Amino acid sequence: EADYRSIAPLAEALTAPGGHAWVGPNGAGHYTKMCHNAIEYAIMEALGEGFDLLSRFDAPIDARRVADLWNHGSVIRSWLLELAEQALAKDPDLSSITGYIADSGEGRWAIREAIERGVPATAGSSSAIGLEQIAVAARDAGMEVVYSGIRLTP
């Protein structure tokens, strides 16, 4: 905690108000960030699925307008939804987006931790982390995983 206090003024200058905290002993901050990213991936997957479903309605639905609507009082309002709205404003069908997310390793780390600690992590494991990364995490942990009827072996 003393080390954190020594850099707190720098963190204060670089982050939004309340955007930093000492959360526990050595390694806890990095572990917290890994959990944060797993949650973020799951939210992005849910937004993607919802907008994909909207796009398959029998008539056109203005996805940018829906994103704006959902960001005003809806339980799912969020910065990620604001980013989706901005992307939809620039590219209404998102045709310029490849759908590829580079692997930072944190998704695999989160899945490995979930497996090792007995946490189902179904939202995270079915998100942008991807089934292939689950297989890698399972292999790295020396385990076999059965997920949604698909057998992933080490």
GROMACS .gro file of C-alpha atoms in nm:
model
  154
    1GLU     CA    1   0.000   0.000   0.000
    2ALA     CA    2   0.291   0.235   0.067
    3ASP     CA    3   0.411   0.192  -0.293
    4TYR     CA    4   0.064   0.277  -0.419
    5ARG     CA    5   0.051   0.588  -0.199
    6SER     CA    6   0.386   0.700  -0.348
    7ILE     CA    7   0.246   0.697  -0.702
    8ALA     CA    8  -0.108   0.809  -0.615
    9PRO     CA    9  -0.040   1.173  -0.714
   10LEU     CA   10   0.069   1.059  -1.061
   11ALA     CA   11  -0.235   0.830  -1.091
   12GLU     CA   12  -0.456   1.118  -0.982
   13ALA     CA   13  -0.313   1.338  -1.257
   14LEU     CA   14  -0.356   1.070  -1.525
   15THR     CA   15  -0.701   0.930  -1.447
   16ALA     CA   16  -1.060   1.044  -1.421
   17PRO     CA   17  -1.175   1.132  -1.069
   18GLY     CA   18  -1.204   0.807  -0.878
   19GLY     CA   19  -1.027   0.623  -1.162
   20HIS     CA   20  -0.761   0.457  -0.952
   21ALA     CA   21  -0.748   0.273  -0.622
   22TRP     CA   22  -0.535   0.042  -0.412
   23VAL     CA   23  -0.735  -0.282  -0.416
   24GLY     CA   24  -0.513  -0.524  -0.230
   25PRO     CA   25  -0.169  -0.676  -0.201
   26ASN     CA   26   0.090  -0.719  -0.476
   27GLY     CA   27  -0.075  -0.846  -0.796
   28ALA     CA   28  -0.431  -0.755  -0.694
   29GLY     CA   29  -0.447  -0.454  -0.926
   30HIS     CA   30  -0.339  -0.652  -1.230
   31TYR     CA   31  -0.579  -0.933  -1.140
   32THR     CA   32  -0.858  -0.675  -1.102
   33LYS     CA   33  -0.781  -0.537  -1.448
   34MET     CA   34  -0.797  -0.890  -1.593
   35CYS     CA   35  -1.144  -0.937  -1.438
   36HIS     CA   36  -1.248  -0.595  -1.571
   37ASN     CA   37  -1.147  -0.693  -1.924
   38ALA     CA   38  -1.338  -1.022  -1.904
   39ILE     CA   39  -1.650  -0.827  -1.806
   40GLU     CA   40  -1.587  -0.578  -2.087
   41TYR     CA   41  -1.556  -0.858  -2.345
   42ALA     CA   42  -1.885  -1.012  -2.228
   43ILE     CA   43  -2.065  -0.676  -2.249
   44MET     CA   44  -1.930  -0.613  -2.599
   45GLU     CA   45  -2.046  -0.959  -2.707
   46ALA     CA   46  -2.394  -0.895  -2.566
   47LEU     CA   47  -2.417  -0.560  -2.745
   48GLY     CA   48  -2.301  -0.719  -3.069
   49GLU     CA   49  -2.558  -0.996  -3.043
   50GLY     CA   50  -2.836  -0.750  -2.965
   51PHE     CA   51  -2.753  -0.525  -3.259
   52ASP     CA   52  -2.716  -0.827  -3.485
   53LEU     CA   53  -3.066  -0.937  -3.385
   54LEU     CA   54  -3.200  -0.585  -3.448
   55SER     CA   55  -3.049  -0.592  -3.797
   56ARG     CA   56  -3.243  -0.908  -3.880
   57PHE     CA   57  -3.589  -0.758  -3.818
   58ASP     CA   58  -3.829  -0.768  -4.114
   59ALA     CA   59  -3.785  -0.395  -4.177
   60PRO     CA   60  -3.490  -0.158  -4.126
   61ILE     CA   61  -3.429  -0.039  -3.771
   62ASP     CA   62  -3.209   0.266  -3.710
   63ALA     CA   63  -2.943   0.107  -3.490
   64ARG     CA   64  -2.772   0.440  -3.413
   65ARG     CA   65  -3.100   0.583  -3.291
   66VAL     CA   66  -3.160   0.269  -3.082
   67ALA     CA   67  -2.813   0.304  -2.924
   68ASP     CA   68  -2.892   0.666  -2.842
   69LEU     CA   69  -3.230   0.566  -2.698
   70TRP     CA   70  -3.078   0.292  -2.483
   71ASN     CA   71  -2.822   0.539  -2.348
   72HIS     CA   72  -3.099   0.757  -2.201
   73GLY     CA   73  -3.233   0.588  -1.892
   74SER     CA   74  -3.200   0.224  -1.998
   75VAL     CA   75  -3.045  -0.027  -1.764
   76ILE     CA   76  -2.786  -0.107  -2.033
   77ARG     CA   77  -2.665   0.251  -2.083
   78SER     CA   78  -2.286   0.259  -2.085
   79TRP     CA   79  -1.973   0.406  -2.232
   80LEU     CA   80  -1.943   0.097  -2.454
   81LEU     CA   81  -2.292   0.167  -2.589
   82GLU     CA   82  -2.190   0.529  -2.648
   83LEU     CA   83  -1.894   0.403  -2.849
   84ALA     CA   84  -2.128   0.176  -3.045
   85GLU     CA   85  -2.352   0.474  -3.118
   86GLN     CA   86  -2.052   0.676  -3.242
   87ALA     CA   87  -1.942   0.388  -3.465
   88LEU     CA   88  -2.296   0.349  -3.603
   89ALA     CA   89  -2.313   0.723  -3.676
   90LYS     CA   90  -1.998   0.696  -3.890
   91ASP     CA   91  -2.079   0.359  -4.050
   92PRO     CA   92  -2.448   0.259  -4.012
   93ASP     CA   93  -2.398  -0.104  -4.115
   94LEU     CA   94  -2.049  -0.128  -3.960
   95SER     CA   95  -1.917  -0.268  -4.287
   96SER     CA   96  -1.575  -0.112  -4.223
   97ILE     CA   97  -1.526  -0.321  -3.908
   98THR     CA   98  -1.356  -0.656  -3.955
   99GLY     CA   99  -1.490  -0.823  -3.642
  100TYR     CA  100  -1.139  -0.917  -3.532
  101ILE     CA  101  -1.003  -0.840  -3.187
  102ALA     CA  102  -0.632  -0.885  -3.121
  103ASP     CA  103  -0.548  -1.125  -2.841
  104SER     CA  104  -0.388  -0.947  -2.545
  105GLY     CA  105  -0.376  -1.268  -2.344
  106GLU     CA  106  -0.603  -1.132  -2.071
  107GLY     CA  107  -0.905  -1.318  -2.207
  108ARG     CA  108  -0.718  -1.647  -2.193
  109TRP     CA  109  -0.592  -1.559  -1.845
  110ALA     CA  110  -0.947  -1.489  -1.728
  111ILE     CA  111  -1.075  -1.819  -1.867
  112ARG     CA  112  -0.783  -2.010  -1.715
  113GLU     CA  113  -0.850  -1.848  -1.377
  114ALA     CA  114  -1.220  -1.927  -1.404
  115ILE     CA  115  -1.146  -2.290  -1.483
  116GLU     CA  116  -0.891  -2.324  -1.204
  117ARG     CA  117  -1.115  -2.151  -0.948
  118GLY     CA  118  -1.439  -2.324  -1.049
  119VAL     CA  119  -1.616  -2.011  -1.175
  120PRO     CA  120  -1.854  -2.090  -1.466
  121ALA     CA  121  -1.775  -1.760  -1.648
  122THR     CA  122  -2.026  -1.843  -1.921
  123ALA     CA  123  -2.068  -1.483  -2.037
  124GLY     CA  124  -1.696  -1.427  -2.061
  125SER     CA  125  -1.620  -1.761  -2.219
  126SER     CA  126  -1.883  -1.718  -2.491
  127SER     CA  127  -1.779  -1.360  -2.562
  128ALA     CA  128  -1.509  -1.217  -2.781
  129ILE     CA  129  -1.262  -1.432  -2.591
  130GLY     CA  130  -1.381  -1.712  -2.819
  131LEU     CA  131  -1.397  -2.086  -2.802
  132GLU     CA  132  -1.047  -2.121  -2.942
  133GLN     CA  133  -0.906  -1.925  -2.649
  134ILE     CA  134  -1.104  -2.142  -2.409
  135ALA     CA  135  -0.936  -2.444  -2.565
  136VAL     CA  136  -0.595  -2.281  -2.526
  137ALA     CA  137  -0.667  -2.197  -2.162
  138ALA     CA  138  -0.789  -2.549  -2.097
  139ARG     CA  139  -0.482  -2.697  -2.264
  140ASP     CA  140  -0.256  -2.464  -2.064
  141ALA     CA  141  -0.432  -2.577  -1.747
  142GLY     CA  142  -0.401  -2.944  -1.855
  143MET     CA  143  -0.779  -2.980  -1.868
  144GLU     CA  144  -1.051  -3.087  -2.107
  145VAL     CA  145  -1.354  -2.861  -2.134
  146VAL     CA  146  -1.701  -2.939  -2.262
  147TYR     CA  147  -1.871  -2.615  -2.355
  148SER     CA  148  -2.216  -2.590  -2.512
  149GLY     CA  149  -2.188  -2.940  -2.648
  150ILE     CA  150  -1.854  -2.872  -2.813
  151ARG     CA  151  -1.566  -3.078  -2.678
  152LEU     CA  152  -1.246  -2.879  -2.649
  153THR     CA  153  -0.947  -3.097  -2.575
  154PRO     CA  154  -0.598  -3.004  -2.464
   0.00000   0.00000   0.00000
